[in-house]
Coordinates of C-alpha atoms in Angstrom, one line a residue:
M1184 CA -30.1 47.7 57.8
K1185 CA -31.2 44.6 56.3
K1186 CA -28.3 42.8 54.3
R1187 CA -28.6 42.4 50.7
K1188 CA -28.3 38.9 49.2
L1189 CA -25.8 39.0 46.6
A1190 CA -25.0 36.0 44.3
V1191 CA -21.4 35.8 43.1
L1192 CA -21.0 33.5 40.2
F1193 CA -17.8 32.0 39.6
G1194 CA -15.7 29.3 37.6
G1195 CA -18.0 28.5 34.4
C1196 CA -17.2 26.5 31.1
S1197 CA -14.3 29.0 29.9
S1198 CA -10.7 28.8 29.5
E1199 CA -10.5 31.3 32.1
Y1200 CA -12.1 29.3 34.7
D1201 CA -8.9 29.4 37.1
I1202 CA -8.8 33.2 36.9
S1203 CA -12.6 33.4 37.7
L1204 CA -11.9 31.5 40.9
Q1205 CA -9.1 34.1 42.0
S1206 CA -11.2 36.8 41.0
A1207 CA -14.5 35.7 42.9
H1208 CA -12.3 35.0 45.9
A1209 CA -11.3 38.5 46.2
V1210 CA -14.8 39.7 45.9
L1211 CA -16.1 37.2 48.3
T1212 CA -13.5 38.1 50.9
H1213 CA -13.8 42.0 50.7
L1214 CA -17.5 42.3 50.7
D1215 CA -18.8 44.3 53.7
P1216 CA -20.2 41.6 56.1
G1217 CA -22.5 44.2 57.5
K1218 CA -24.2 45.0 54.4
Y1219 CA -24.1 41.9 52.1
E1220 CA -24.9 38.3 52.6
P1221 CA -22.8 36.6 49.9
V1222 CA -24.5 33.5 48.1
P1223 CA -21.7 31.9 46.3
L1224 CA -22.8 30.2 43.0
G1225 CA -20.2 28.0 41.6
I1226 CA -20.2 26.5 38.1
T1227 CA -17.7 23.6 37.3
R1228 CA -15.7 23.3 34.1
D1229 CA -18.5 21.0 32.9
G1230 CA -21.3 23.2 33.6
R1231 CA -22.8 21.8 36.8
W1232 CA -24.0 24.7 39.1
F1233 CA -23.9 24.5 42.7
L1234 CA -24.8 26.7 45.8
Y1235 CA -21.3 26.7 47.7
R1236 CA -21.5 26.6 51.4
G1237 CA -18.0 25.8 52.3
P1238 CA -14.8 27.9 53.1
F1239 CA -14.1 30.6 50.6
D1240 CA -10.2 29.6 50.3
A1241 CA -11.0 26.5 48.6
L1242 CA -11.7 28.3 45.5
L1243 CA -8.0 29.2 45.3
D1244 CA -6.9 25.6 44.7
D1245 CA -10.0 24.5 42.9
S1246 CA -11.3 22.1 45.9
W1247 CA -14.6 24.0 46.3
H1248 CA -16.5 21.2 44.3
T1249 CA -14.7 18.2 45.8
D1250 CA -16.8 18.0 49.1
E1251 CA -20.4 17.3 48.5
R1252 CA -21.3 18.5 51.9
H1253 CA -20.7 21.9 50.8
L1254 CA -22.7 21.8 47.5
I1255 CA -26.4 22.0 46.8
P1256 CA -27.3 21.7 43.0
A1257 CA -28.9 25.1 42.1
V1258 CA -29.9 27.2 39.2
I1259 CA -31.0 30.8 38.6
S1260 CA -34.7 30.5 38.1
P1261 CA -36.0 32.6 35.0
D1262 CA -39.1 32.7 37.0
R1263 CA -39.6 36.5 38.1
G1264 CA -41.8 35.2 41.0
V1265 CA -38.7 33.3 42.5
H1266 CA -36.3 36.2 41.7
G1267 CA -33.3 34.1 42.7
L1268 CA -32.2 30.4 42.9
L1269 CA -34.1 27.1 42.7
L1270 CA -32.2 24.6 44.8
V1271 CA -32.5 21.0 44.2
A1272 CA -31.7 19.3 47.5
P1273 CA -32.2 15.7 48.6
A1274 CA -34.9 17.1 51.1
G1275 CA -36.8 18.7 48.3
P1276 CA -36.9 21.9 46.1
S1277 CA -36.7 25.3 47.7
T1278 CA -35.8 28.9 46.6
V1279 CA -33.3 31.6 47.8
Y1280 CA -34.3 35.3 46.8
L1281 CA -31.7 37.5 45.4
D1282 CA -31.1 41.2 45.5
A1283 CA -28.6 41.1 42.9
A1284 CA -26.0 39.0 41.1
F1285 CA -22.4 39.5 40.4
P1286 CA -21.3 37.4 37.5
V1287 CA -17.4 37.0 38.1
L1288 CA -17.2 35.0 35.2
H1289 CA -14.3 35.6 32.5
G1290 CA -14.4 34.8 28.9
K1291 CA -17.1 32.7 26.9
N1292 CA -20.3 31.8 28.8
G1293 CA -20.2 34.5 31.4
E1294 CA -18.6 37.6 29.9
D1295 CA -20.4 37.5 26.5
G1296 CA -24.0 38.2 27.7
T1297 CA -25.1 34.5 28.1
V1298 CA -25.5 34.6 31.8
Q1299 CA -26.6 38.3 31.9
G1300 CA -29.4 37.1 29.6
L1301 CA -30.4 34.7 32.2
L1302 CA -30.4 37.2 34.9
E1303 CA -32.4 39.9 33.0
L1304 CA -35.1 37.4 32.3
A1305 CA -35.3 36.6 36.1
C1306 CA -35.3 40.5 36.4
I1307 CA -32.5 40.1 39.1
P1308 CA -30.2 43.1 39.1
V1309 CA -26.8 42.6 37.5
V1310 CA -23.5 44.0 38.8
G1311 CA -21.9 45.2 35.6
C1312 CA -22.8 45.3 32.0
G1313 CA -25.9 43.7 30.8
V1314 CA -26.4 41.5 27.4
L1315 CA -25.9 43.9 24.7
P1316 CA -22.6 45.4 25.8
S1317 CA -21.3 42.2 27.0
A1318 CA -21.9 40.5 23.7
L1319 CA -20.6 43.6 21.7
C1320 CA -17.3 43.9 23.7
M1321 CA -16.5 40.2 23.6
D1322 CA -16.8 40.3 19.8
K1323 CA -13.5 42.4 18.6
D1324 CA -15.1 43.0 15.0
A1325 CA -18.1 44.4 16.2
A1326 CA -16.5 46.6 18.9
H1327 CA -14.0 47.9 16.4
R1328 CA -16.9 48.8 14.0
L1329 CA -18.6 50.6 16.9
A1330 CA -15.6 52.5 18.0
A1331 CA -14.7 53.6 14.5
A1332 CA -18.3 54.8 14.0
A1333 CA -17.7 56.9 17.4
G1334 CA -14.6 58.5 15.9
V1335 CA -11.9 56.5 17.6
A1336 CA -9.0 55.1 15.7
V1337 CA -8.9 51.2 15.2
P1338 CA -6.2 48.9 13.7
P1339 CA -6.6 48.4 10.0
S1340 CA -7.9 44.6 9.9
A1341 CA -9.5 42.0 8.0
L1342 CA -11.8 39.1 8.6
F1343 CA -11.8 35.3 8.0
R1344 CA -14.4 32.8 8.7
T1345 CA -14.8 29.1 9.3
G1346 CA -15.4 27.5 5.8
E1347 CA -13.6 29.9 3.8
D1348 CA -10.8 28.8 1.6
M1349 CA -7.4 29.7 3.0
A1350 CA -6.4 30.5 -0.6
L1351 CA -8.3 33.9 0.0
L1352 CA -5.9 35.0 2.7
P1353 CA -3.4 36.8 0.3
Q1354 CA -6.3 38.7 -1.3
R1355 CA -8.1 39.5 2.2
T1356 CA -5.1 40.8 3.6
A1357 CA -3.6 42.8 0.7
G1358 CA -4.1 46.1 2.1
L1359 CA -2.5 45.3 5.5
T1360 CA 1.2 45.8 6.4
Y1361 CA 3.1 43.1 8.5
P1362 CA 3.5 42.3 11.3
L1363 CA -0.2 41.2 11.9
F1364 CA -2.1 39.8 14.9
V1365 CA -4.4 37.0 14.1
K1366 CA -7.1 36.8 16.8
P1367 CA -10.3 34.8 17.4
A1368 CA -13.1 37.4 17.5
R1369 CA -14.7 36.3 20.5
A1370 CA -12.3 34.2 22.8
G1371 CA -11.1 36.6 25.2
S1372 CA -7.8 36.7 27.0
S1373 CA -5.3 36.1 24.4
F1374 CA -6.1 32.6 23.7
G1375 CA -5.5 31.6 20.1
I1376 CA -3.6 34.9 19.4
T1377 CA -0.6 34.8 17.0
K1378 CA 1.9 37.5 15.9
V1379 CA 2.7 36.9 12.3
D1380 CA 5.9 38.4 10.5
S1381 CA 5.4 37.0 6.9
P1382 CA 2.4 35.7 4.6
E1383 CA 4.0 32.2 4.9
A1384 CA 2.8 32.0 8.5
L1385 CA -0.6 33.4 8.3
P1386 CA -2.5 30.2 7.3
A1387 CA -1.3 28.4 10.4
A1388 CA -2.1 31.2 12.5
V1389 CA -5.6 31.6 11.1
A1390 CA -6.2 27.9 11.7
A1391 CA -5.0 28.3 15.3
A1392 CA -7.5 31.0 15.8
L1393 CA -10.2 29.1 14.3
E1394 CA -10.0 26.5 17.1
H1395 CA -11.3 29.1 19.4
D1396 CA -13.8 30.9 17.3
S1397 CA -15.5 30.5 14.0
K1398 CA -14.6 34.2 13.1
V1399 CA -10.9 35.6 13.2
V1400 CA -9.7 39.1 13.0
I1401 CA -6.4 39.7 11.4
E1402 CA -5.2 43.3 12.2
E1403 CA -2.1 45.4 11.8
A1404 CA 0.4 45.5 14.8
I1405 CA 0.4 49.1 16.3
P1406 CA 3.6 50.6 17.1
G1407 CA 3.7 51.7 20.7
F1408 CA 2.4 50.2 24.1
E1409 CA -0.8 49.4 25.6
V1410 CA -2.6 51.5 28.2
G1411 CA -5.8 51.0 30.2
C1412 CA -8.3 52.9 31.8
A1413 CA -11.0 51.8 34.4
V1414 CA -14.5 53.2 33.9
L1415 CA -17.1 53.1 36.5
G1416 CA -20.9 54.2 36.3
N1417 CA -24.0 54.3 34.3
E1418 CA -24.9 57.9 33.3
E1419 CA -22.2 59.8 35.5
L1420 CA -19.0 58.0 34.8
T1421 CA -15.7 57.9 37.3
V1422 CA -12.4 57.0 35.5
G1423 CA -9.5 55.4 37.3
L1424 CA -5.7 56.3 36.8
V1425 CA -4.2 55.4 33.3
D1426 CA -1.9 52.4 33.5
E1427 CA 0.6 51.4 31.2
I1428 CA 2.0 47.7 30.1
E1429 CA 5.8 47.6 29.8
L1430 CA 6.8 44.4 27.6
S1431 CA 10.5 43.4 27.3
G1432 CA 9.4 41.3 24.2
G1433 CA 6.7 39.6 22.6
F1434 CA 3.0 40.7 23.3
F1435 CA 0.7 40.6 26.3
N1436 CA -0.3 37.0 26.1
F1437 CA -2.3 34.9 28.5
T1438 CA 0.9 34.0 30.6
E1439 CA 2.0 37.6 30.9
K1440 CA -1.4 38.9 31.9
Y1441 CA -1.6 36.8 34.8
N1442 CA 2.1 36.0 35.8
L1443 CA 3.9 39.2 34.5
V1444 CA 6.9 37.0 33.7
T1445 CA 8.8 39.6 31.6
S1446 CA 6.5 42.5 31.7
A1447 CA 5.4 45.0 34.2
I1448 CA 2.2 47.3 34.8
H1449 CA 2.8 51.2 35.8
V1450 CA 0.0 52.8 37.6
P1451 CA 0.0 55.6 36.9
A1452 CA 1.2 55.2 33.2
R1453 CA 4.6 57.0 32.4
I1454 CA 2.8 59.5 30.3
S1455 CA 2.0 63.4 30.5
P1456 CA -1.0 64.4 32.5
E1457 CA -2.4 65.8 29.2
K1458 CA -2.2 62.7 27.4
A1459 CA -3.7 60.7 30.3
A1460 CA -6.6 63.1 30.5
E1461 CA -7.1 62.4 26.7
I1462 CA -7.0 58.7 27.1
Q1463 CA -9.5 59.0 30.1
E1464 CA -11.9 61.0 27.6
T1465 CA -11.4 58.4 24.9
A1466 CA -12.3 55.7 27.4
K1467 CA -15.5 57.4 28.3
T1468 CA -16.3 57.9 24.7
L1469 CA -15.8 54.0 24.0
Y1470 CA -17.8 53.0 27.3
R1471 CA -20.8 54.9 26.0
A1472 CA -20.4 54.0 22.4
L1473 CA -20.6 50.2 23.4
E1474 CA -23.4 50.9 25.8
C1475 CA -21.4 49.9 28.9
R1476 CA -22.9 50.1 32.3
G1477 CA -21.5 49.5 35.7
F1478 CA -18.0 48.8 35.1
A1479 CA -15.6 48.0 32.3
R1480 CA -11.7 48.2 31.5
V1481 CA -11.0 50.0 28.3
D1482 CA -7.6 48.8 26.5
L1483 CA -6.1 51.2 24.3
F1484 CA -2.8 51.6 22.1
L1485 CA -0.7 54.6 22.6
T1486 CA 1.4 54.9 19.5
L1487 CA 4.9 56.5 19.2
D1488 CA 3.6 59.7 17.7
G1489 CA 0.9 60.1 20.3
R1490 CA -2.1 58.6 18.7
I1491 CA -4.8 56.6 20.6
V1492 CA -6.0 53.3 18.9
F1493 CA -8.8 51.2 20.5
N1494 CA -7.8 47.5 21.3
E1495 CA -10.6 46.2 23.3
I1496 CA -13.1 46.5 26.3
N1497 CA -13.1 44.0 29.0
T1498 CA -16.5 44.0 30.8
I1499 CA -15.4 41.6 33.4
P1500 CA -11.7 42.4 33.9
G1501 CA -9.4 40.5 36.5
F1502 CA -11.0 41.5 39.8
T1503 CA -8.5 40.5 42.5
A1504 CA -7.4 43.2 44.9
H1505 CA -4.2 43.6 42.9
S1506 CA -5.7 43.2 39.4
R1507 CA -5.4 46.3 36.9
Y1508 CA -9.1 47.5 37.2
P1509 CA -8.9 47.8 41.1
S1510 CA -5.5 49.2 41.0
M1511 CA -6.5 51.9 38.8
M1512 CA -9.8 52.7 41.0
K1513 CA -7.6 52.7 44.3
G1514 CA -5.4 55.5 42.6
V1515 CA -8.4 57.8 42.3
G1516 CA -9.4 57.0 46.2
L1517 CA -11.7 53.8 45.8
D1518 CA -10.2 50.8 47.9
F1519 CA -11.6 47.3 47.0
P1520 CA -14.4 47.3 49.4
Q1521 CA -15.5 50.7 48.3
L1522 CA -15.5 49.9 44.8
L1523 CA -17.7 46.8 45.4
D1524 CA -20.0 49.1 47.2
K1525 CA -20.0 51.4 44.4
L1526 CA -20.7 48.4 41.8
I1527 CA -23.4 46.9 43.7
G1528 CA -25.1 50.2 44.4
L1529 CA -25.1 50.9 40.7
A1530 CA -26.8 47.6 39.9
V1531 CA -29.5 47.8 42.6
G1532 CA -30.0 51.7 42.1
A1533 CA -28.8 52.7 45.5

């Protein structure tokens, strides 16, 4: 069987650059070498693109781009006749055909539909969500509006944008009950998020969020805890085990997400089978409502009285072998290499 050439995109101009390297390393080292020829395509923090020919372990300490012998300047060509990479080597330009591409890029400039748009222009199959769902899920405001339209509860919230007068905040948030969470609408991974307990602290929190995005979501804190559900598929959907985030204090910020300093993740969640099934069905409803394809992790709140409230959808969640999404899928019988097979198959129609 002919091996499929799969571009694995990593790095990127994002505050989640380091996490992307960890996820991409896991993907590259778990691909079946009998089925796939990986084509590592690295993007530096400052936006330079390279075909990477060095050892995969160099991604773990971010030394992959330090040895020029392993780097060939390369870009994805939008020309469908190329259907792959344009290499700009000293010996002259050349091309590399791609069967598919897997953007393992978290946050801005990768998870938000930008890279997916380039791949779709080139007619290269994309592993995971395409342009529209990627952009929708990255925007917490737009995602919540669609979730509400689909009949799923969302936190009461208000919006604030760059250029508006901070004096409008009391009027804008008059219908909300403290504590509030102030979030950049399109930053990803908890950057710029502040929990606010009083009106006096609100302007500073909004200013901090505006450093990451021009649109800010101000929403009520939901009493209870966060649960997640991995969803896999296009028309026919597979859901993983529901997981649960246990916090000893504060909220699930960037440090807790990737280091679990004071928090723990339970797979499966410590809830009844009936409630887990309800969460899985809600996750499928949201996945379809936001036009997701391939895979995504749906994050929800479970309130103290048993209500399910939408939080967000991650279209490229953390993807190490021990991350939440693969762990939830492992619980239903899909180990990491099998999961990668399924995802690539969904992209190429196999």
